Coordinates of C-alpha atoms in Angstrom, one line a residue:
Chain A
M5 CA -41.1 -82.8 -88.5
N6 CA -38.6 -82.3 -85.8
L7 CA -35.2 -82.7 -87.3
R8 CA -33.3 -82.6 -84.0
R9 CA -34.9 -85.8 -82.8
L10 CA -34.2 -89.2 -84.2
P11 CA -37.2 -91.3 -85.2
L12 CA -38.6 -93.7 -82.5
T13 CA -36.6 -91.9 -79.7
R14 CA -39.8 -91.6 -77.6
E15 CA -41.0 -95.2 -78.2
I16 CA -37.6 -96.7 -77.4
G17 CA -37.3 -94.5 -74.3
L18 CA -40.7 -95.6 -73.0
G19 CA -39.7 -99.2 -73.6
V20 CA -36.6 -98.9 -71.6
L21 CA -38.5 -97.2 -68.7
V22 CA -41.0 -100.1 -68.7
Y23 CA -38.2 -102.6 -68.8
L24 CA -36.4 -100.9 -65.9
Y25 CA -39.3 -100.2 -63.6
V26 CA -42.1 -102.8 -64.2
P27 CA -40.6 -105.3 -61.7
V28 CA -40.4 -102.6 -59.0
V29 CA -43.9 -101.3 -59.7
V30 CA -45.3 -104.8 -59.5
L31 CA -43.5 -105.3 -56.2
I32 CA -44.9 -102.1 -54.7
V33 CA -48.5 -102.8 -56.0
Y34 CA -48.5 -106.3 -54.5
S35 CA -47.2 -105.0 -51.1
F36 CA -50.7 -103.5 -50.8
N37 CA -52.5 -106.8 -51.8
A38 CA -54.8 -108.4 -49.3
N39 CA -54.2 -111.9 -50.8
R40 CA -51.7 -114.2 -49.1
T41 CA -50.5 -115.5 -52.5
A42 CA -48.2 -112.8 -53.7
T43 CA -49.2 -113.1 -57.4
V44 CA -53.0 -112.9 -57.2
W45 CA -54.6 -109.5 -56.7
T46 CA -57.8 -109.4 -54.5
E47 CA -58.1 -106.1 -52.7
F48 CA -56.1 -103.1 -51.2
S49 CA -54.8 -103.6 -47.7
L50 CA -52.1 -102.4 -45.3
D51 CA -52.0 -105.7 -43.4
W52 CA -48.5 -106.6 -44.5
Y53 CA -47.1 -103.3 -43.3
R54 CA -48.8 -103.9 -40.0
K55 CA -47.3 -107.4 -39.8
I56 CA -43.8 -106.4 -40.5
L57 CA -44.0 -103.6 -37.9
A58 CA -45.0 -106.2 -35.4
N59 CA -42.4 -108.7 -36.4
P60 CA -39.5 -108.6 -33.9
S61 CA -37.0 -110.2 -36.3
I62 CA -37.6 -107.5 -38.9
R63 CA -37.4 -104.8 -36.3
E64 CA -34.1 -106.1 -35.2
A65 CA -32.8 -106.5 -38.7
T66 CA -33.9 -102.9 -39.5
W67 CA -32.2 -101.6 -36.4
N68 CA -29.0 -103.5 -37.3
S69 CA -29.0 -102.1 -40.8
L70 CA -29.5 -98.6 -39.7
V71 CA -26.7 -98.8 -37.1
L72 CA -24.4 -100.4 -39.6
A73 CA -25.2 -97.8 -42.3
A74 CA -24.7 -94.9 -39.8
A75 CA -21.3 -96.3 -38.7
A76 CA -20.2 -97.0 -42.2
G77 CA -21.4 -93.6 -43.4
I78 CA -19.6 -91.7 -40.7
G79 CA -16.4 -93.8 -40.8
S80 CA -16.1 -93.7 -44.6
T81 CA -17.0 -90.0 -44.8
L82 CA -14.3 -89.1 -42.3
L83 CA -11.7 -91.2 -44.2
A84 CA -12.9 -89.9 -47.5
L85 CA -12.7 -86.3 -46.3
A86 CA -9.1 -86.9 -45.2
A87 CA -8.3 -88.5 -48.5
A88 CA -9.8 -85.7 -50.5
L89 CA -7.9 -83.0 -48.6
G90 CA -4.7 -85.1 -48.8
T91 CA -5.0 -85.4 -52.6
K92 CA -5.8 -81.8 -53.2
T93 CA -2.3 -80.7 -54.2
R94 CA -0.3 -82.4 -56.9
F95 CA 2.3 -84.9 -55.8
R96 CA 4.0 -87.9 -57.4
G97 CA 1.7 -90.9 -57.3
R98 CA -1.5 -88.9 -56.7
G99 CA -3.2 -90.7 -59.6
L100 CA -2.3 -94.0 -58.1
V101 CA -3.6 -93.0 -54.7
E102 CA -7.0 -91.9 -56.1
A103 CA -7.2 -95.2 -58.2
V104 CA -6.6 -97.2 -55.0
L105 CA -9.2 -95.2 -53.1
N106 CA -11.8 -95.9 -55.9
A107 CA -10.8 -99.6 -56.3
P108 CA -13.8 -100.9 -54.3
L109 CA -16.0 -99.7 -57.2
I110 CA -14.5 -102.2 -59.6
L111 CA -13.2 -105.0 -57.4
P112 CA -15.6 -108.0 -57.4
E113 CA -17.4 -107.7 -54.1
V114 CA -17.7 -111.4 -53.6
V115 CA -13.9 -111.7 -53.7
V116 CA -13.4 -108.9 -51.2
A117 CA -16.1 -110.3 -48.9
V118 CA -14.6 -113.8 -49.0
A119 CA -11.1 -112.4 -48.4
T120 CA -12.3 -110.3 -45.5
L121 CA -14.1 -113.3 -44.0
M122 CA -11.0 -115.4 -44.2
L123 CA -8.8 -112.6 -42.7
F124 CA -11.3 -112.0 -39.8
V125 CA -11.5 -115.7 -39.1
A126 CA -7.7 -116.1 -39.2
I127 CA -7.1 -113.2 -36.8
G128 CA -10.1 -114.1 -34.6
V129 CA -12.5 -111.2 -35.2
E130 CA -15.9 -112.3 -34.1
L131 CA -18.4 -112.3 -37.0
G132 CA -21.2 -109.7 -36.5
M133 CA -21.2 -105.9 -36.2
A134 CA -17.5 -105.8 -35.3
A135 CA -16.7 -107.5 -38.6
M136 CA -19.3 -105.8 -40.7
I137 CA -18.6 -102.2 -39.7
P138 CA -14.9 -102.1 -40.9
A139 CA -15.8 -104.0 -44.0
H140 CA -18.7 -101.6 -44.9
I141 CA -16.5 -98.6 -44.1
A142 CA -14.0 -99.9 -46.6
F143 CA -16.3 -100.3 -49.6
C144 CA -18.2 -97.1 -48.8
I145 CA -15.1 -94.9 -49.1
P146 CA -15.4 -94.2 -52.8
F147 CA -19.0 -93.3 -52.6
A148 CA -18.2 -90.7 -49.9
F149 CA -15.0 -89.7 -51.6
L150 CA -16.4 -88.7 -55.1
P151 CA -18.8 -86.0 -54.0
I152 CA -16.4 -84.5 -51.5
K153 CA -13.6 -84.5 -54.2
A154 CA -15.9 -82.9 -56.7
R155 CA -16.8 -80.2 -54.3
L156 CA -13.1 -79.6 -53.4
D157 CA -12.0 -79.5 -57.1
G158 CA -14.8 -77.0 -57.9
M159 CA -13.6 -74.7 -55.1
N160 CA -11.8 -71.5 -56.1
P161 CA -8.3 -72.0 -54.6
S162 CA -8.1 -68.2 -54.0
L163 CA -10.7 -68.6 -51.2
E164 CA -8.2 -70.4 -48.9
E165 CA -5.5 -68.0 -49.9
A166 CA -7.8 -65.1 -49.2
A167 CA -8.5 -66.5 -45.7
Q168 CA -4.8 -66.8 -45.0
D169 CA -4.2 -63.4 -46.4
L170 CA -6.8 -62.1 -43.9
Y171 CA -4.7 -63.5 -40.9
A172 CA -6.4 -66.9 -40.6
N173 CA -3.9 -69.7 -39.9
R174 CA -4.3 -73.1 -41.5
L175 CA -6.6 -74.4 -38.8
I176 CA -8.9 -71.4 -38.8
T177 CA -8.9 -71.4 -42.6
F178 CA -10.1 -75.0 -42.6
R179 CA -12.8 -74.4 -39.9
R180 CA -14.1 -71.1 -41.2
V181 CA -13.7 -71.4 -45.0
T182 CA -12.9 -74.9 -46.3
L183 CA -15.2 -76.9 -44.1
P184 CA -18.3 -74.8 -44.6
L185 CA -17.8 -74.8 -48.3
L186 CA -17.2 -78.5 -48.4
W187 CA -20.2 -79.2 -46.2
P188 CA -22.7 -80.0 -49.0
G189 CA -20.2 -82.4 -50.5
I190 CA -19.7 -84.1 -47.2
L191 CA -23.4 -84.5 -46.6
A192 CA -23.9 -85.8 -50.1
G193 CA -21.0 -88.3 -49.6
F194 CA -22.3 -89.4 -46.3
T195 CA -25.8 -90.0 -47.7
L196 CA -24.5 -92.0 -50.6
A197 CA -22.3 -94.1 -48.3
F198 CA -25.2 -94.7 -46.0
V199 CA -27.4 -95.9 -48.8
T200 CA -24.7 -98.1 -50.2
S201 CA -24.2 -99.8 -46.8
L202 CA -28.0 -100.1 -46.3
D203 CA -28.4 -101.9 -49.6
D204 CA -25.5 -104.2 -49.2
F205 CA -26.2 -107.9 -49.2
L206 CA -23.0 -109.8 -50.1
T207 CA -20.5 -108.4 -47.5
S208 CA -23.1 -108.5 -44.8
F209 CA -24.1 -112.1 -45.7
F210 CA -20.6 -113.3 -45.3
L211 CA -19.7 -111.4 -42.2
S212 CA -23.0 -111.2 -40.1
G213 CA -23.2 -113.3 -37.1
P214 CA -26.1 -114.4 -34.8
G215 CA -28.2 -111.5 -33.8
S216 CA -26.6 -109.1 -36.3
T217 CA -28.7 -110.0 -39.4
T218 CA -29.3 -107.0 -41.6
L219 CA -32.4 -106.3 -43.6
P220 CA -31.1 -107.5 -47.0
V221 CA -29.8 -110.7 -45.4
Y222 CA -33.1 -111.2 -43.6
I223 CA -35.0 -110.7 -46.9
F224 CA -32.8 -113.3 -48.5
S225 CA -33.3 -115.9 -45.9
A226 CA -37.1 -115.2 -45.7
I227 CA -37.5 -115.6 -49.4
R228 CA -36.2 -119.1 -49.3
A229 CA -39.3 -120.0 -47.4
G230 CA -41.4 -118.5 -50.2
I231 CA -42.3 -115.1 -51.6
T232 CA -44.7 -113.4 -49.3
P233 CA -46.4 -110.0 -49.5
E234 CA -44.4 -109.2 -46.3
I235 CA -41.2 -109.2 -48.3
N236 CA -42.9 -106.9 -50.8
A237 CA -43.7 -104.5 -48.0
I238 CA -40.2 -104.5 -46.5
S239 CA -38.7 -104.1 -50.0
T240 CA -41.0 -101.2 -50.7
I241 CA -39.9 -99.4 -47.5
M242 CA -36.3 -100.0 -48.3
L243 CA -36.8 -98.6 -51.8
I244 CA -38.5 -95.5 -50.5
V245 CA -35.8 -94.8 -47.9
S246 CA -33.0 -95.4 -50.4
V247 CA -34.5 -93.2 -53.1
A248 CA -35.3 -90.5 -50.6
L249 CA -31.7 -90.5 -49.4
V250 CA -30.2 -90.5 -52.9
V251 CA -32.4 -87.6 -53.9
T252 CA -31.4 -85.8 -50.7
S253 CA -27.7 -86.5 -51.5
F254 CA -28.2 -85.1 -55.0
L255 CA -29.8 -81.9 -53.6
F256 CA -27.0 -81.5 -51.1
G257 CA -24.5 -81.9 -54.0
R258 CA -26.2 -79.1 -56.0
M259 CA -26.4 -76.7 -53.1
R260 CA -25.1 -73.3 -53.9
R261 CA -21.4 -72.8 -53.7
Chain B
M135 CA 20.6 -41.4 -48.8
N136 CA 17.1 -42.1 -47.7
S137 CA 17.2 -43.8 -44.4
A138 CA 13.4 -44.6 -44.0
P139 CA 12.8 -48.2 -45.1
S140 CA 10.9 -48.8 -48.3
A141 CA 7.3 -50.1 -48.0
I142 CA 8.5 -53.2 -49.9
A143 CA 12.0 -54.2 -50.8
V144 CA 12.5 -57.1 -53.2
R145 CA 16.1 -58.2 -53.5
S146 CA 17.5 -60.5 -56.1
V147 CA 14.4 -62.7 -56.0
S148 CA 14.3 -65.8 -58.3
K149 CA 11.5 -68.3 -58.6
S150 CA 11.0 -71.4 -60.8
F151 CA 8.1 -73.8 -61.1
G152 CA 8.4 -77.5 -61.8
R153 CA 11.5 -79.6 -61.9
G154 CA 14.0 -81.1 -64.4
D155 CA 13.0 -80.6 -68.0
A156 CA 9.7 -79.1 -67.1
M157 CA 11.2 -76.4 -65.0
V158 CA 10.2 -72.9 -65.9
R159 CA 12.0 -69.9 -64.5
V160 CA 9.4 -67.3 -63.7
L161 CA 11.5 -64.7 -62.0
S162 CA 15.2 -64.1 -62.6
D163 CA 17.1 -62.0 -60.1
V164 CA 14.4 -59.3 -59.7
S165 CA 15.1 -56.4 -57.4
V166 CA 12.8 -53.4 -56.7
E167 CA 12.1 -50.9 -54.0
I168 CA 8.6 -49.7 -53.5
G169 CA 8.1 -46.4 -51.6
V170 CA 5.7 -45.7 -48.8
R171 CA 2.3 -44.5 -50.1
E172 CA 3.4 -45.2 -53.7
F173 CA 1.0 -46.5 -56.3
F174 CA 3.3 -49.0 -57.9
T175 CA 2.3 -51.1 -60.9
L176 CA 3.8 -54.3 -62.2
L177 CA 3.0 -54.2 -65.9
G178 CA 3.6 -56.9 -68.5
P179 CA 2.1 -59.5 -70.8
S180 CA 0.7 -62.7 -69.3
G181 CA 3.5 -65.0 -68.2
C182 CA 6.0 -62.2 -67.5
G183 CA 6.1 -63.0 -63.8
K184 CA 4.2 -60.0 -62.4
T185 CA 1.5 -62.1 -60.6
T186 CA 4.2 -64.5 -59.3
L187 CA 6.1 -61.5 -57.8
L188 CA 2.9 -60.3 -56.2
R189 CA 2.1 -63.7 -54.8
L190 CA 5.7 -63.9 -53.4
I191 CA 5.1 -60.6 -51.6
A192 CA 1.8 -61.9 -50.2
G193 CA 3.3 -65.2 -49.2
F194 CA 1.4 -67.6 -51.4
E195 CA 4.6 -68.8 -53.0
E196 CA 8.0 -69.5 -51.6
L197 CA 10.9 -67.9 -53.3
D198 CA 14.0 -69.9 -54.4
S199 CA 16.5 -67.2 -53.6
G200 CA 16.7 -63.6 -52.6
D201 CA 14.7 -61.9 -49.9
I202 CA 11.6 -59.7 -49.4
L203 CA 11.2 -57.0 -46.8
I204 CA 8.0 -55.2 -45.8
D205 CA 8.5 -52.0 -43.9
G206 CA 12.1 -53.0 -43.3
V207 CA 11.3 -56.4 -41.9
R208 CA 12.2 -59.6 -43.6
V209 CA 9.0 -61.6 -44.4
D210 CA 10.0 -64.2 -46.9
H211 CA 10.0 -67.0 -44.3
L212 CA 6.6 -65.9 -42.9
P213 CA 3.3 -67.5 -43.8
P214 CA 0.7 -65.1 -45.5
F215 CA -1.3 -64.7 -42.2
R216 CA 1.8 -63.1 -40.5
R217 CA 2.5 -60.5 -43.2
P218 CA 1.1 -57.0 -42.9
V219 CA -0.3 -57.0 -46.4
N220 CA -3.7 -57.8 -47.8
T221 CA -4.7 -58.9 -51.3
V222 CA -7.5 -58.1 -53.7
F223 CA -7.8 -61.1 -55.9
Q224 CA -8.5 -61.2 -59.6
S225 CA -11.5 -63.5 -58.9
Y226 CA -12.3 -61.3 -55.8
A227 CA -12.4 -64.6 -53.7
L228 CA -15.2 -63.4 -51.5
F229 CA -16.4 -66.1 -49.1
P230 CA -19.6 -67.3 -50.7
H231 CA -21.1 -68.6 -47.4
L232 CA -20.6 -65.3 -45.6
T233 CA -22.5 -62.0 -45.9
V234 CA -20.8 -58.9 -47.2
A235 CA -20.4 -57.6 -43.6
Q236 CA -19.0 -61.0 -42.4
N237 CA -16.6 -61.0 -45.3
V238 CA -15.3 -57.6 -44.4
A239 CA -15.2 -58.4 -40.6
F240 CA -13.3 -61.7 -41.3
A241 CA -9.8 -60.3 -40.6
L242 CA -10.9 -57.9 -37.9
E243 CA -12.3 -60.8 -35.9
L244 CA -9.0 -62.7 -36.1
Q245 CA -7.2 -59.6 -34.8
D246 CA -8.9 -60.1 -31.4
L247 CA -10.6 -56.7 -31.6
P248 CA -13.6 -56.1 -29.3
R249 CA -16.9 -56.9 -31.0
A250 CA -18.0 -53.2 -31.2
E251 CA -14.7 -52.2 -32.8
V252 CA -15.0 -55.0 -35.4
R253 CA -18.4 -53.8 -36.3
R254 CA -17.4 -50.1 -36.4
R255 CA -14.3 -50.8 -38.6
A256 CA -16.1 -53.2 -41.0
G257 CA -18.9 -50.5 -41.3
E258 CA -16.3 -47.9 -42.0
A259 CA -14.6 -50.0 -44.7
L260 CA -17.9 -50.7 -46.4
E261 CA -18.8 -47.0 -46.3
M262 CA -15.5 -46.2 -47.9
V263 CA -16.5 -48.2 -51.0
R264 CA -20.2 -47.1 -50.7
M265 CA -21.4 -50.6 -50.0
G266 CA -22.9 -50.0 -46.5
A267 CA -26.4 -50.5 -47.8
L268 CA -25.7 -54.0 -49.0
A269 CA -23.9 -55.3 -45.9
A270 CA -26.5 -58.1 -45.3
R271 CA -26.3 -59.6 -48.8
K272 CA -24.4 -62.7 -49.9
P273 CA -21.7 -62.2 -52.6
A274 CA -23.7 -64.1 -55.2
E275 CA -26.4 -61.4 -54.9
L276 CA -24.0 -58.7 -56.0
S277 CA -22.9 -57.5 -59.4
G278 CA -19.3 -57.7 -60.5
G279 CA -18.6 -54.1 -59.7
Q280 CA -20.2 -54.5 -56.2
Q281 CA -18.2 -57.6 -55.5
Q282 CA -15.1 -55.7 -56.5
R283 CA -15.9 -53.0 -54.0
V284 CA -16.5 -55.6 -51.2
A285 CA -13.2 -57.2 -52.0
L286 CA -11.5 -53.8 -51.6
A287 CA -13.2 -53.1 -48.4
R288 CA -12.3 -56.5 -47.0
A289 CA -8.7 -56.1 -47.8
L290 CA -8.5 -52.5 -46.5
A291 CA -10.5 -53.1 -43.3
P292 CA -7.5 -54.6 -41.3
R293 CA -5.5 -51.5 -42.3
P294 CA -2.6 -53.2 -43.9
K295 CA 0.7 -51.4 -44.6
V296 CA 0.5 -52.5 -48.2
L297 CA -2.4 -53.4 -50.4
L298 CA -1.7 -55.9 -53.2
L299 CA -4.0 -55.9 -56.2
D300 CA -3.9 -58.7 -58.7
E301 CA -5.6 -57.5 -61.9
P302 CA -8.6 -56.4 -59.9
L303 CA -10.4 -54.6 -62.7
S304 CA -9.9 -57.1 -65.5
A305 CA -13.3 -58.7 -65.1
L306 CA -15.2 -55.5 -65.3
D307 CA -16.6 -53.9 -68.4
L308 CA -14.9 -50.8 -69.9
K309 CA -17.1 -48.2 -68.3
L310 CA -17.1 -49.7 -64.9
R311 CA -13.3 -50.2 -65.2
K312 CA -12.8 -46.5 -65.8
E313 CA -15.0 -45.5 -62.8
M314 CA -13.1 -48.0 -60.6
Q315 CA -9.7 -46.6 -61.7
I316 CA -10.7 -43.2 -60.4
E317 CA -12.1 -44.8 -57.2
L318 CA -8.9 -46.8 -56.6
K319 CA -6.8 -43.6 -56.8
Q320 CA -9.1 -41.9 -54.3
L321 CA -9.1 -44.9 -52.0
Q322 CA -5.4 -45.0 -52.0
A323 CA -5.2 -41.3 -51.0
E324 CA -7.8 -41.8 -48.3
A325 CA -6.2 -45.0 -46.9
G326 CA -2.8 -43.4 -47.1
I327 CA -1.0 -46.7 -47.8
T328 CA 1.1 -48.3 -50.5
F329 CA -0.7 -50.0 -53.4
V330 CA 1.1 -52.7 -55.5
F331 CA -1.0 -53.2 -58.6
V332 CA -0.6 -55.9 -61.2
T333 CA -2.0 -55.4 -64.7
H334 CA -1.5 -56.3 -68.3
D335 CA -3.4 -53.1 -69.4
Q336 CA -0.8 -50.4 -70.2
E337 CA -3.4 -47.7 -70.3
E338 CA -4.6 -48.6 -66.8
A339 CA -1.0 -48.6 -65.6
L340 CA -0.3 -45.2 -67.1
T341 CA -3.5 -43.7 -65.7
L342 CA -3.1 -45.0 -62.1
S343 CA 0.6 -45.3 -61.3
D344 CA 3.2 -43.2 -59.6
R345 CA 5.8 -45.6 -60.9
I346 CA 5.6 -48.6 -63.2
A347 CA 7.8 -51.7 -63.5
V348 CA 7.5 -53.1 -67.0
M349 CA 8.2 -56.8 -66.9
Q350 CA 8.9 -59.4 -69.5
G351 CA 10.3 -63.0 -69.3
G352 CA 10.8 -62.8 -65.5
R353 CA 12.8 -59.6 -65.4
I354 CA 12.0 -55.9 -64.9
L355 CA 12.9 -54.3 -68.2
Q356 CA 12.3 -50.7 -67.1
L357 CA 11.3 -48.9 -63.9
G358 CA 10.0 -45.4 -64.0
T359 CA 7.2 -42.9 -63.9
P360 CA 4.5 -43.3 -66.5
R361 CA 5.9 -40.3 -68.4
E362 CA 9.4 -41.8 -68.4
I363 CA 8.2 -45.1 -69.6
Y364 CA 6.1 -43.6 -72.3
E365 CA 8.4 -41.0 -73.6
R366 CA 11.8 -42.7 -73.0
P367 CA 11.3 -46.4 -73.3
A368 CA 14.6 -48.2 -72.6
H369 CA 13.8 -51.3 -74.7
R370 CA 12.2 -51.9 -78.0
F371 CA 9.8 -54.3 -76.1
V372 CA 8.7 -51.5 -73.7
A373 CA 8.2 -49.0 -76.6
D374 CA 6.1 -51.5 -78.4
F375 CA 4.1 -52.6 -75.3
I376 CA 3.2 -49.2 -74.0
G377 CA 0.9 -47.2 -76.2
E378 CA 1.1 -47.0 -80.0
I379 CA 4.4 -46.6 -81.7
N380 CA 5.9 -46.9 -85.2
L381 CA 8.9 -49.1 -85.4
L382 CA 11.0 -48.5 -88.5
E383 CA 13.8 -50.9 -89.3
G384 CA 17.0 -49.5 -90.8
Q385 CA 20.8 -49.5 -90.9
V386 CA 23.3 -47.0 -89.5
S387 CA 24.8 -45.5 -92.7
G388 CA 27.3 -43.1 -91.1
H389 CA 27.9 -40.9 -88.2
G390 CA 24.5 -40.1 -86.7
K391 CA 22.7 -41.2 -89.8
V392 CA 20.3 -44.0 -90.3
R393 CA 19.1 -45.3 -93.7
L394 CA 15.6 -46.7 -93.2
D395 CA 14.4 -49.7 -95.2
C396 CA 11.8 -47.5 -96.8
G397 CA 14.6 -45.5 -98.4
A398 CA 14.7 -42.3 -96.3
E399 CA 17.8 -41.2 -94.5
I400 CA 17.3 -39.6 -91.1
S401 CA 19.4 -38.1 -88.4
A402 CA 19.5 -40.6 -85.6
G403 CA 21.5 -43.4 -84.1
A404 CA 24.5 -41.4 -82.9
G405 CA 26.7 -43.7 -80.9
Q406 CA 25.9 -46.8 -83.1
A407 CA 28.5 -48.3 -85.3
A408 CA 28.1 -47.8 -89.1
G409 CA 26.4 -50.9 -90.7
A410 CA 24.6 -51.9 -87.5
R411 CA 20.9 -52.8 -87.9
V412 CA 18.7 -50.6 -85.7
T413 CA 15.0 -50.0 -85.0
V414 CA 13.9 -46.3 -85.0
A415 CA 10.8 -45.7 -82.9
I416 CA 8.4 -42.7 -83.0
R417 CA 5.0 -42.2 -81.4
P418 CA 2.1 -41.5 -83.8
E419 CA 1.5 -38.1 -82.2
R420 CA 5.1 -37.0 -82.5
A421 CA 5.4 -37.4 -86.3
R422 CA 4.3 -34.4 -88.3
L423 CA 2.6 -34.0 -91.7
V424 CA 5.0 -31.4 -93.3
R425 CA 5.5 -30.5 -96.9
G426 CA 9.1 -31.5 -97.6
G427 CA 9.2 -34.1 -94.8
V428 CA 11.7 -36.9 -95.0
L429 CA 9.2 -39.8 -95.3
Q430 CA 7.1 -40.2 -98.5
A431 CA 3.8 -42.0 -97.8
E432 CA 0.4 -42.8 -99.2
V433 CA -2.7 -42.3 -97.1
T434 CA -4.5 -45.7 -96.7
H435 CA -7.0 -45.0 -94.0
V436 CA -8.3 -42.0 -92.0
A437 CA -10.2 -42.1 -88.7
Y438 CA -11.7 -38.9 -87.4
L439 CA -11.9 -39.2 -83.6
G440 CA -13.2 -35.7 -82.7
T441 CA -10.2 -34.7 -80.7
A442 CA -7.7 -35.9 -83.3
T443 CA -7.3 -37.7 -86.5
I444 CA -5.6 -41.1 -86.8
M445 CA -4.0 -41.8 -90.2
Q446 CA -2.8 -45.1 -91.5
L447 CA 0.0 -44.4 -94.0
R448 CA 1.9 -46.8 -96.3
L449 CA 5.6 -46.1 -96.7
A450 CA 7.7 -46.5 -99.9
D451 CA 8.6 -50.1 -98.9
G452 CA 5.0 -51.0 -98.2
G453 CA 5.4 -50.8 -94.4
P454 CA 2.6 -49.2 -92.3
F455 CA 3.0 -45.9 -90.4
L456 CA 0.5 -44.5 -87.9
L457 CA 0.2 -40.8 -87.5
R458 CA -2.0 -38.8 -85.1
A459 CA -2.7 -35.2 -86.1
A460 CA -5.0 -32.3 -85.2
A461 CA -8.6 -33.0 -85.9
D462 CA -9.0 -30.7 -88.8
D463 CA -6.1 -32.1 -90.7
L464 CA -7.9 -34.4 -93.1
P465 CA -6.0 -35.6 -96.1
A466 CA -7.8 -37.7 -98.8
I467 CA -7.4 -41.4 -98.9
G468 CA -4.9 -42.4 -101.6
G469 CA -3.2 -38.9 -101.4
R470 CA 0.5 -38.6 -101.2
V471 CA 1.9 -36.9 -98.0
Q472 CA 5.3 -36.2 -96.5
V473 CA 6.1 -36.9 -92.9
D474 CA 8.7 -35.2 -90.7
L475 CA 10.3 -37.1 -87.9
P476 CA 11.6 -34.6 -85.3
S477 CA 14.9 -35.9 -84.0
D478 CA 14.0 -35.3 -80.4
A479 CA 11.0 -37.6 -80.8
L480 CA 13.1 -40.6 -82.1
Q481 CA 14.3 -43.5 -80.0
V482 CA 16.8 -45.8 -81.5
F483 CA 17.2 -49.5 -80.4
A484 CA 19.9 -51.8 -81.5
A485 CA 18.3 -54.7 -83.5

């Protein structure tokens, strides 16, 4: 008998896995179903994937989502990098600054989305990309910040001192030592921010305008007309892209120091 | 007087960390002159301020008061990259994303040397530490001793006037440390520059240094050659910190006489007022086993070392006494012996 393992650990673990992933697996399986009715299996088919590729609304929503995610990823990563560098040394109120930076993780998103909507309407920002990009940058900051911060905290402070000792001024030290060493953290942060923006529904739903529908918003409106295998197919693609990016981000984060 | 400037002059330097109640004074009014081509060691226990003094010379910390001159030029307002010194870090601090050769060439490239010159001098520096064969490796692919050598080559390559070494050998195992001590000495002779070496290892300090500054509590307690420090410690702390020593408590009983707590009366302590509490210090190798010696003791432990014998003795008041004698002098454990304390071997410190 294995004394180091509690009884039923394996059974409970399997149960939790089933609980977590059965809906997703069903969704993926039925995206390959030839039958129009999303809940009755007939035979394997790639029809729905062909259909969504041919659908101009879906192509437009995909493009919007990618542009938005790229802009949010780049914008939030730049701000997060600056924030991580700025909070590197101790100062009065550093804890507060970091808490504020990470606030989007705990603030109710619906509240922030409504508040942003009201603000943009009040100051006359047109709904659409121009409204979604700054809002996405804001809530993506903590996702970009955490991996960069972790990388920076794990860096031997003597490395920057060594560079300065070897005649590198602050700018050269940053370019030749700090930045290359932070790079994996920056890539990981960007990827996480990108995925977070790609998956976002609430903020985009409030702030998108005509012609700027993103993929999650498109799925939401399509589903009101009934669940179709097309939606299963889009969702499957989004799932694969997201998982691939998160795994990439994880691998970047683990890159050798 | 000597008109040539010192390699390094530290004048009345003070440094504190923190503010208010949390303020810690790390260096108090420290002054020291380090000569050109000297192997100078800052020695002391952790927290004595030795590393802070080194970091002030390198420019990684700003001093509160006083000034620091390198080669006669004031540098305390200059950033590290404008000071003609290079540092070997305790953690080596090799750039992990660069190869060994790129690490060593780092400073040379920033000195605007032609590319061929950079390569030549980086190669030379690597040859000096016998690391030329591994120039294409990354630091993570090297052993601790090899990383240590690369760190030395990197710091020596730009030909600094002074090399600062922050406990560079402390991460190496004993055998490697002994080898590197010899190499460091040779490197210094070869490079012909001043070394300022920080360590908490008194043996290392004695082996390597031309002069040692023994530090404690942010001050230099004693400054001198290894021999002076070992044989004539100026403070009880220095005596205790450097090498092995017996410290015997006692009271001045009259002119030039000390009554030790173990009962024996010895000739020592001239110049101390009668009745004053004093500590009498003697090195284990200076005490002698002599019939009729002044100390009565019992042998509690004997260790034969080949070249010598170390004896643990117990004095009449139960206090321990360490004695080092010739290798063939082997008394029995539990035996009674008498120990003579030659007066020229005694140091007396006011308690």
